[in-house]
Coordinates of C-alpha atoms and ligand atoms in Angstrom, one line a residue:
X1355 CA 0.0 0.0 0.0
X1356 CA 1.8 3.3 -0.8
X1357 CA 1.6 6.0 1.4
X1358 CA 0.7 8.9 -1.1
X1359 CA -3.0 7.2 -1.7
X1360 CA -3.4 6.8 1.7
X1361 CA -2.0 10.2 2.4
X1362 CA -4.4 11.6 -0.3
X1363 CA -7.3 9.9 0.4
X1364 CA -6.8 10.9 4.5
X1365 CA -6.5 14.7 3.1
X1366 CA -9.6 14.6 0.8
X1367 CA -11.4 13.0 3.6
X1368 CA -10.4 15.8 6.1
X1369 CA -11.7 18.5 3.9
X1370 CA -14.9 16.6 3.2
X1371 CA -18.7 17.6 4.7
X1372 CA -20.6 14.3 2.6
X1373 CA -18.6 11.1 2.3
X1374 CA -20.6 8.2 0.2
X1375 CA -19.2 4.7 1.0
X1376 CA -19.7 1.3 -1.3
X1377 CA -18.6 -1.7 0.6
X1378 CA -18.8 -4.9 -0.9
X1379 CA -17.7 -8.8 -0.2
X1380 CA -14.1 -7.9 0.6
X1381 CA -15.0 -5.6 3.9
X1382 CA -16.3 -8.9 5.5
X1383 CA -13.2 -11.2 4.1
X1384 CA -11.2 -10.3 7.3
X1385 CA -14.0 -11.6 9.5
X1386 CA -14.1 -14.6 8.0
X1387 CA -16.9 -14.7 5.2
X1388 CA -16.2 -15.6 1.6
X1389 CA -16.7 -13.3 -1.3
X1390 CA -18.2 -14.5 -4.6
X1391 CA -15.1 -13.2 -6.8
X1392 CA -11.3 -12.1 -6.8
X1393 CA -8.6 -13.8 -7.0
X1394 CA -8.0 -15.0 -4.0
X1395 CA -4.9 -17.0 -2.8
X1396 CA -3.7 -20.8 -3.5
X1397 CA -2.6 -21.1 -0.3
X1398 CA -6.9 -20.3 1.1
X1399 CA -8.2 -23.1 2.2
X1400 CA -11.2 -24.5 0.0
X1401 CA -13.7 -23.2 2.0
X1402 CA -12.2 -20.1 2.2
X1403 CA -11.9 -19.6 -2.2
X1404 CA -14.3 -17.4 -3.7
X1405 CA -18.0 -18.4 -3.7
X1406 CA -18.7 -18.7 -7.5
X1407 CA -15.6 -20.9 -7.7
X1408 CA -17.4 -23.5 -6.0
X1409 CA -20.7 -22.6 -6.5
X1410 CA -23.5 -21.7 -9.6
X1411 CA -25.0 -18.3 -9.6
X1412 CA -27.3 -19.7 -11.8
X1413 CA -28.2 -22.8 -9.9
X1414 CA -28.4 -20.4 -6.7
X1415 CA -28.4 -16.9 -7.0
X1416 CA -31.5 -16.5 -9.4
X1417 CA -35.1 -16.7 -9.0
X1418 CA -35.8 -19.4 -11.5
X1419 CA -33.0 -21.4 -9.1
X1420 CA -35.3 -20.8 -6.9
X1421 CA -38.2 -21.6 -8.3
X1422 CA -36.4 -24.9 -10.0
X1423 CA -35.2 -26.0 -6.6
X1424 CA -36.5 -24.7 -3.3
X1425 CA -35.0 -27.0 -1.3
X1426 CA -31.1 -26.6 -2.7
X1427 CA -31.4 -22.6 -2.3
X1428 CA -32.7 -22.4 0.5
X1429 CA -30.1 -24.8 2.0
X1430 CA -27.4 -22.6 1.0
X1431 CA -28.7 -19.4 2.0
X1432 CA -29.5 -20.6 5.2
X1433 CA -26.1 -22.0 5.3
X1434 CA -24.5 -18.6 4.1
X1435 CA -26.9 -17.0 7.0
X1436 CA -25.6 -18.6 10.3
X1437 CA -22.0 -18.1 8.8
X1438 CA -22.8 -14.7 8.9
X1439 CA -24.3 -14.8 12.4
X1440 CA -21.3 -16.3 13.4
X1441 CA -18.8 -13.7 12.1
X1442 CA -17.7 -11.0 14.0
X1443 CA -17.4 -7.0 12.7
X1444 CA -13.4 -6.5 11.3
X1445 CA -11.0 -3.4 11.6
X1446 CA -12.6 -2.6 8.1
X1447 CA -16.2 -2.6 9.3
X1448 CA -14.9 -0.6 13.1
X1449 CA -13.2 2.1 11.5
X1450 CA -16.3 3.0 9.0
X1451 CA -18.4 3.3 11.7
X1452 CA -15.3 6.0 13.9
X1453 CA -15.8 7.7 10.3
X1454 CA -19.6 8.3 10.5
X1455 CA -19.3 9.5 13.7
X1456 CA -16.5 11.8 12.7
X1457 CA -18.0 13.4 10.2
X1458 CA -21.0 13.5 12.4
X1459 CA -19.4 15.5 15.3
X1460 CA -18.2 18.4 12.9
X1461 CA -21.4 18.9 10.9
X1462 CA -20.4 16.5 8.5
X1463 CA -22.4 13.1 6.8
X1464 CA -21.8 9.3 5.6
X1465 CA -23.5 7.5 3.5
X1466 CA -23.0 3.8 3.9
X1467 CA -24.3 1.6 0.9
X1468 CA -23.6 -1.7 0.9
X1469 CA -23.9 -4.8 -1.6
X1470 CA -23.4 -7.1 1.4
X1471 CA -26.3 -8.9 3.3
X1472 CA -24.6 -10.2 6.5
X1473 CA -25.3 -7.3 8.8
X1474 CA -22.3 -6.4 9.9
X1475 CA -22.0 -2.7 9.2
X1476 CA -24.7 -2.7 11.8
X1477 CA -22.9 -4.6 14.1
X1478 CA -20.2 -2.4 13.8
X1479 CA -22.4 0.9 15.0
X1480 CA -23.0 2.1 11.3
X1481 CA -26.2 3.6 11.1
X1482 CA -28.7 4.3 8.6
X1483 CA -26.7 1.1 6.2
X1484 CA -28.5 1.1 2.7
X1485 CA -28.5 -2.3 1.7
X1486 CA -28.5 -2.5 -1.7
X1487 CA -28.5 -6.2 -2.2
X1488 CA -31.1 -7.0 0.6
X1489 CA -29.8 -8.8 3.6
X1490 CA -29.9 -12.3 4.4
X1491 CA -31.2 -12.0 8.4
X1492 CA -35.0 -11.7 7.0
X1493 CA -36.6 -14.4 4.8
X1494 CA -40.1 -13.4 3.3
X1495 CA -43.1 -15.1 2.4
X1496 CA -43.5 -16.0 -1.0
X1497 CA -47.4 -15.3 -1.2
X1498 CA -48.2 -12.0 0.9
X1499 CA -44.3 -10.9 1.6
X1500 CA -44.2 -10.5 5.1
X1501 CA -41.0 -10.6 6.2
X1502 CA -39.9 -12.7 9.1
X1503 CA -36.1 -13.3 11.1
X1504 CA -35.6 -16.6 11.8
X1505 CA -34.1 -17.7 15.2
X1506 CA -30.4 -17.8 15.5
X1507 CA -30.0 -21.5 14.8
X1508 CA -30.3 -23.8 11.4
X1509 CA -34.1 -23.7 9.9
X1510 CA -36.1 -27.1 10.8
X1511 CA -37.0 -27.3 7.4
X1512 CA -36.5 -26.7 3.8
X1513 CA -37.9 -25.6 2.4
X1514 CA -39.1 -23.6 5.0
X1515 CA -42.9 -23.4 4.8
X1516 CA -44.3 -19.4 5.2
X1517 CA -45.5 -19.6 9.0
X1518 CA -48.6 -16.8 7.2
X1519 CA -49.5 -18.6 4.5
X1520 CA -48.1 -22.2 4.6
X1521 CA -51.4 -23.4 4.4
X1522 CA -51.7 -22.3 0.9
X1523 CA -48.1 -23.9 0.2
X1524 CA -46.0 -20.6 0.1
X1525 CA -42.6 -21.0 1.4
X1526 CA -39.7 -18.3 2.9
X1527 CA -37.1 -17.2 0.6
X1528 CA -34.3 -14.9 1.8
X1529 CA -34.5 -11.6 1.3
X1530 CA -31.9 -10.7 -0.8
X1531 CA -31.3 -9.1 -4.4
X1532 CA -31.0 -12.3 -6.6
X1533 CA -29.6 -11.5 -10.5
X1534 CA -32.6 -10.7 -12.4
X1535 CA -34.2 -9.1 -10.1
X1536 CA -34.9 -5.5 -8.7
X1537 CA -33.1 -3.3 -6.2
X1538 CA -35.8 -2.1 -3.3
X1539 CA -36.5 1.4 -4.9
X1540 CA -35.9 3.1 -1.8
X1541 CA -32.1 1.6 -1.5
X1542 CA -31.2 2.6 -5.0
X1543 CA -32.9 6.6 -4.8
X1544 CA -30.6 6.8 -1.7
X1545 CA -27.3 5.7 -3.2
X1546 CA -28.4 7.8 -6.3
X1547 CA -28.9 11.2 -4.0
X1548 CA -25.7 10.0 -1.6
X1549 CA -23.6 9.8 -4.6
X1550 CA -24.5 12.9 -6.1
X1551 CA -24.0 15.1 -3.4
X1552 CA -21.1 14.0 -2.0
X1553 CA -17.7 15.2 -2.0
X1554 CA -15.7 12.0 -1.6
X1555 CA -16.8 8.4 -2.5
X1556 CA -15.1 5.3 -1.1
X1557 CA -15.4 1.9 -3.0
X1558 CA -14.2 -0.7 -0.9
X1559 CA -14.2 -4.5 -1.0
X1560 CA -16.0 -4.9 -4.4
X1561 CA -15.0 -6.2 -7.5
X1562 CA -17.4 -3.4 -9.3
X1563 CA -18.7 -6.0 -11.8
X1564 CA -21.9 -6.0 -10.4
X1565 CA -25.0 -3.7 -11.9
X1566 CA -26.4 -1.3 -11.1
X1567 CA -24.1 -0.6 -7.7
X1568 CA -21.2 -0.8 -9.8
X1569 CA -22.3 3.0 -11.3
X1570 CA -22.0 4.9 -8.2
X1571 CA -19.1 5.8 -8.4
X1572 CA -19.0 6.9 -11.5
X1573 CA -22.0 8.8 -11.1
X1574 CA -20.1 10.7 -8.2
X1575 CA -17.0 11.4 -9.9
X1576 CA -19.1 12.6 -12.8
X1577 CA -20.7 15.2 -10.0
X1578 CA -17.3 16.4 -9.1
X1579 CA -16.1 14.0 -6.1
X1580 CA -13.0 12.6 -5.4
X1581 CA -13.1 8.8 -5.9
X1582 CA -11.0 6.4 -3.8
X1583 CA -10.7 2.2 -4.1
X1584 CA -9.3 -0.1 -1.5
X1585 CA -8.7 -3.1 -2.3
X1586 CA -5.6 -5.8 -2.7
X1587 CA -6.8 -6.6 -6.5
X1588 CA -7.8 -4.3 -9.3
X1589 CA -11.0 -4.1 -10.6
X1590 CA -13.1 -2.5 -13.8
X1591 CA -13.3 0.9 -12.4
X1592 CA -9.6 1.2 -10.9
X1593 CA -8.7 3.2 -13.6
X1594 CA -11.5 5.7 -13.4
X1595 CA -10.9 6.3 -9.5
X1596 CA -8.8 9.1 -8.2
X1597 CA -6.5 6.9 -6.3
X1598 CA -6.3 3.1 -6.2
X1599 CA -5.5 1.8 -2.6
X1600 CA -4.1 -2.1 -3.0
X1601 CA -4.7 -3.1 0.8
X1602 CA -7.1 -5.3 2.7
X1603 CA -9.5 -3.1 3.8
X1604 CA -9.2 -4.1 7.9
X1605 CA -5.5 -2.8 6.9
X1606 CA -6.1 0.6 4.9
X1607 CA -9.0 2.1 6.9
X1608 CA -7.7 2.2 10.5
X1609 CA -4.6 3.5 8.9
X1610 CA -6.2 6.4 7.2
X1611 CA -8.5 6.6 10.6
X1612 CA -5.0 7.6 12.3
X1613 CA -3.9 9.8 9.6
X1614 CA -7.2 11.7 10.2
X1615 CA -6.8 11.7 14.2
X1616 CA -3.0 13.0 14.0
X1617 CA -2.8 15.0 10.8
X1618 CA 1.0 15.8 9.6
Ligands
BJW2313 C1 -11.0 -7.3 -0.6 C2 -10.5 -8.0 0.5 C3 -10.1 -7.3 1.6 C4 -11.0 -9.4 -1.1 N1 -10.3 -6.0 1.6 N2 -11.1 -6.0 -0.6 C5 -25.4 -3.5 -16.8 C6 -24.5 -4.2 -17.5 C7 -24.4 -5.6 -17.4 C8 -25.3 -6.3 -16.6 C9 -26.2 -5.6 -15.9 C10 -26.3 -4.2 -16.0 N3 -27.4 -3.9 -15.2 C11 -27.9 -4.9 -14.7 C12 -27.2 -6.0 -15.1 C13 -27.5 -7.5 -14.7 C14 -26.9 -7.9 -13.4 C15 -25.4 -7.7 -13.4 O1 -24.9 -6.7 -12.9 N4 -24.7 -8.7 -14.0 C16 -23.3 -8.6 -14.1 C17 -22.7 -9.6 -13.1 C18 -22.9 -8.9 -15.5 N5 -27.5 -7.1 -12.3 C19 -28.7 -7.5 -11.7 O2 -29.3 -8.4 -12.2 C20 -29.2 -6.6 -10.6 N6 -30.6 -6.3 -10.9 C21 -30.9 -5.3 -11.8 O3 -30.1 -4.7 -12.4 O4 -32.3 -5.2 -11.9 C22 -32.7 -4.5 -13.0 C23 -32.7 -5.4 -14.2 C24 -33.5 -6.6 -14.2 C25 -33.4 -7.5 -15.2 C26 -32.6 -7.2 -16.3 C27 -31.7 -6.1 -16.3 C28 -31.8 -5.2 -15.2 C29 -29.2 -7.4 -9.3 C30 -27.9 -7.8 -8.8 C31 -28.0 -8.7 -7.6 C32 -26.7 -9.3 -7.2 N7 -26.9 -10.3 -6.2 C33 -25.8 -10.9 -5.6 C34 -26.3 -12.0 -4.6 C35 -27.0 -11.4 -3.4 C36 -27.5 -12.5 -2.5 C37 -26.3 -13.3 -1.9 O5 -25.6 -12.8 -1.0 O6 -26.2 -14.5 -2.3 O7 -25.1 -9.9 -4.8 S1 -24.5 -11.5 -6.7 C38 -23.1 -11.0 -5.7 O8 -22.4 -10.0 -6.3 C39 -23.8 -10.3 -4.4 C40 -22.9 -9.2 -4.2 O9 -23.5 -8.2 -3.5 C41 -22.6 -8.8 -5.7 C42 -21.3 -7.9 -5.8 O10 -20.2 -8.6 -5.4 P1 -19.1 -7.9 -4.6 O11 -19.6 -7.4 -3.3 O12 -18.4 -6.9 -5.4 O13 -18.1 -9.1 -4.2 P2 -17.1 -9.8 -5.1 O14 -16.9 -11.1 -4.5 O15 -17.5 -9.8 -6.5 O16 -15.7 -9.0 -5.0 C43 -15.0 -8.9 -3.8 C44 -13.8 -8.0 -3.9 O17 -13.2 -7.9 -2.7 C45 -12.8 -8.5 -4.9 O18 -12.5 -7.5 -5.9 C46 -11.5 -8.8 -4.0 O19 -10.3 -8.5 -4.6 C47 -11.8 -7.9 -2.9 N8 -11.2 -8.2 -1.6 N9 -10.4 -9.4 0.2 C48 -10.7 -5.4 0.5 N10 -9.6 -7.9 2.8

């Protein structure tokens, strides 16, 4: 990680009154969760290697999947969800949250979208977390949508039968943004405003493939922010940003965090 990018994105985040932050799969890779893409490392254990390497987005990640096989998805997310339960909030996740409350003390704003569905932004004292993506803690019912969050332990059954409706053989389905499908409205009209009034925007953790939330950032830099990336690989969009930051997140964010407590 050189020091310039972190010494230039610590300075633009001084100066900054509205700071618009993209988090994606690589925030939570320090605490433990997988990511679908990247690299990676050979020396990662399997189950540590990116999701889609082992897995189907198709077969998983889609409605028809869903439709097609009830009982495999819903295995897997419920899978996914206790891993997440089980994970604790990083360096990445703690120092977003000091941030907020910076800003927050001097007048200032953050705006925390995230593509991520575990949660732990909130665990971390974030507030406010748009979750672009959905998040994986509720499950809704198929029939009338009313959402539910299942107990802290494995489901009984799968696929799980709609405690409203499950007489009329609707099921629970997480709810999360599968391919295909729409963003919640009020998720995506948030990220839109956040990114067009802010001064700074922060992608971090994502591999900014993924549409629409992949187009934040340029929207902001198109409105005249400074745009900063963290993380280890490059992506798409690292050529567009202001400066590229190739560090782990839990790494890169507490040390611009210091650079912002003792300036100089
Ligand atoms: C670290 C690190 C460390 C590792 N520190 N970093 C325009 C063009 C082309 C296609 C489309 C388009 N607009 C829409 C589309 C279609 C589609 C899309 O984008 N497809 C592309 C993949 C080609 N988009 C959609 O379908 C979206 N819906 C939509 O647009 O509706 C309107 C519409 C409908 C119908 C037709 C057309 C339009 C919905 C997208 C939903 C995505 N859902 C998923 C699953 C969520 C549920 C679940 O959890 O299972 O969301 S897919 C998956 O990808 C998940 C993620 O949120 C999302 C993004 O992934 P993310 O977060 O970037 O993670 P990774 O793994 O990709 O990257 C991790 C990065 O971290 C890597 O770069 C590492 O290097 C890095 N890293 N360690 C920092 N320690």
């Amino acid at each position: 990680m050189t020091h310039d990018a972190l010494d230039a994105a610590a300075h633009a985040l001084a100066g900054a009154r509205r700071v618009a932050v993209l988090t994606g799969a690589g925030i939570s890779a320090e605490s433990g969760l997988r990511t679908f893409r990247g690299a990676g490392t050979p020396d990662l254990p399997p189950d540590m290697q990116a999701l889609w390497k082992e897995f189907d987005p198709q077969t998983l990640a889609t409605p028809e999947a869903f439709g097609a096989n009830p009982d495999l998805v819903t295995r897997w997310y419920d899978w996914r969800r206790i891993g997440c339960l089980a994970a604790e909030p990083n360096a990445g996740h703690l120092a977003l949250a000091e941030l907020e409350r910076r800003l927050a003390s001097r007048g200032g704003e953050l705006s925390l979208l995230t593509q991520n569905v575990d949660r732990l932004h909130q665990r971390a004292g974030s507030t406010g977390v748009v979750e672009l993506h959905g998040t994986i803690m509720v499950w809704r019912c198929t029939r009338c949508g009313v959402e539910t969050e299942p107990p802290a332990q494995p489901m009984a059954e799968f696929p799980p039968r709609s405690p409203c409706c499950a007489g009329r053989g609707s099921l629970l389905r997480p709810a999360v943004v599968w391919f295909g499908e729409s963003l919640p409205a009020a998720a995506v009209l948030a990220a839109a405003r956040a990114a067009e009034t802010c001064d700074v925007f922060l992608s971090i953790g994502t591999s900014s493939v993924v549409y629409p939330a992949a187009a934040f950032i340029l929207q902001a830099a198109a409105n005249g922010a400074k745009t900063i990336e963290i993380n280890p690989e490059p992506t798409p969009l690292s050529g567009r940003v202001d400066w590229s930051i190739r560090a782990k997140a839990g790494d890169a964010l507490p040390r611009i965090m210091e650079k912002l407590a003792n300036p100089g």
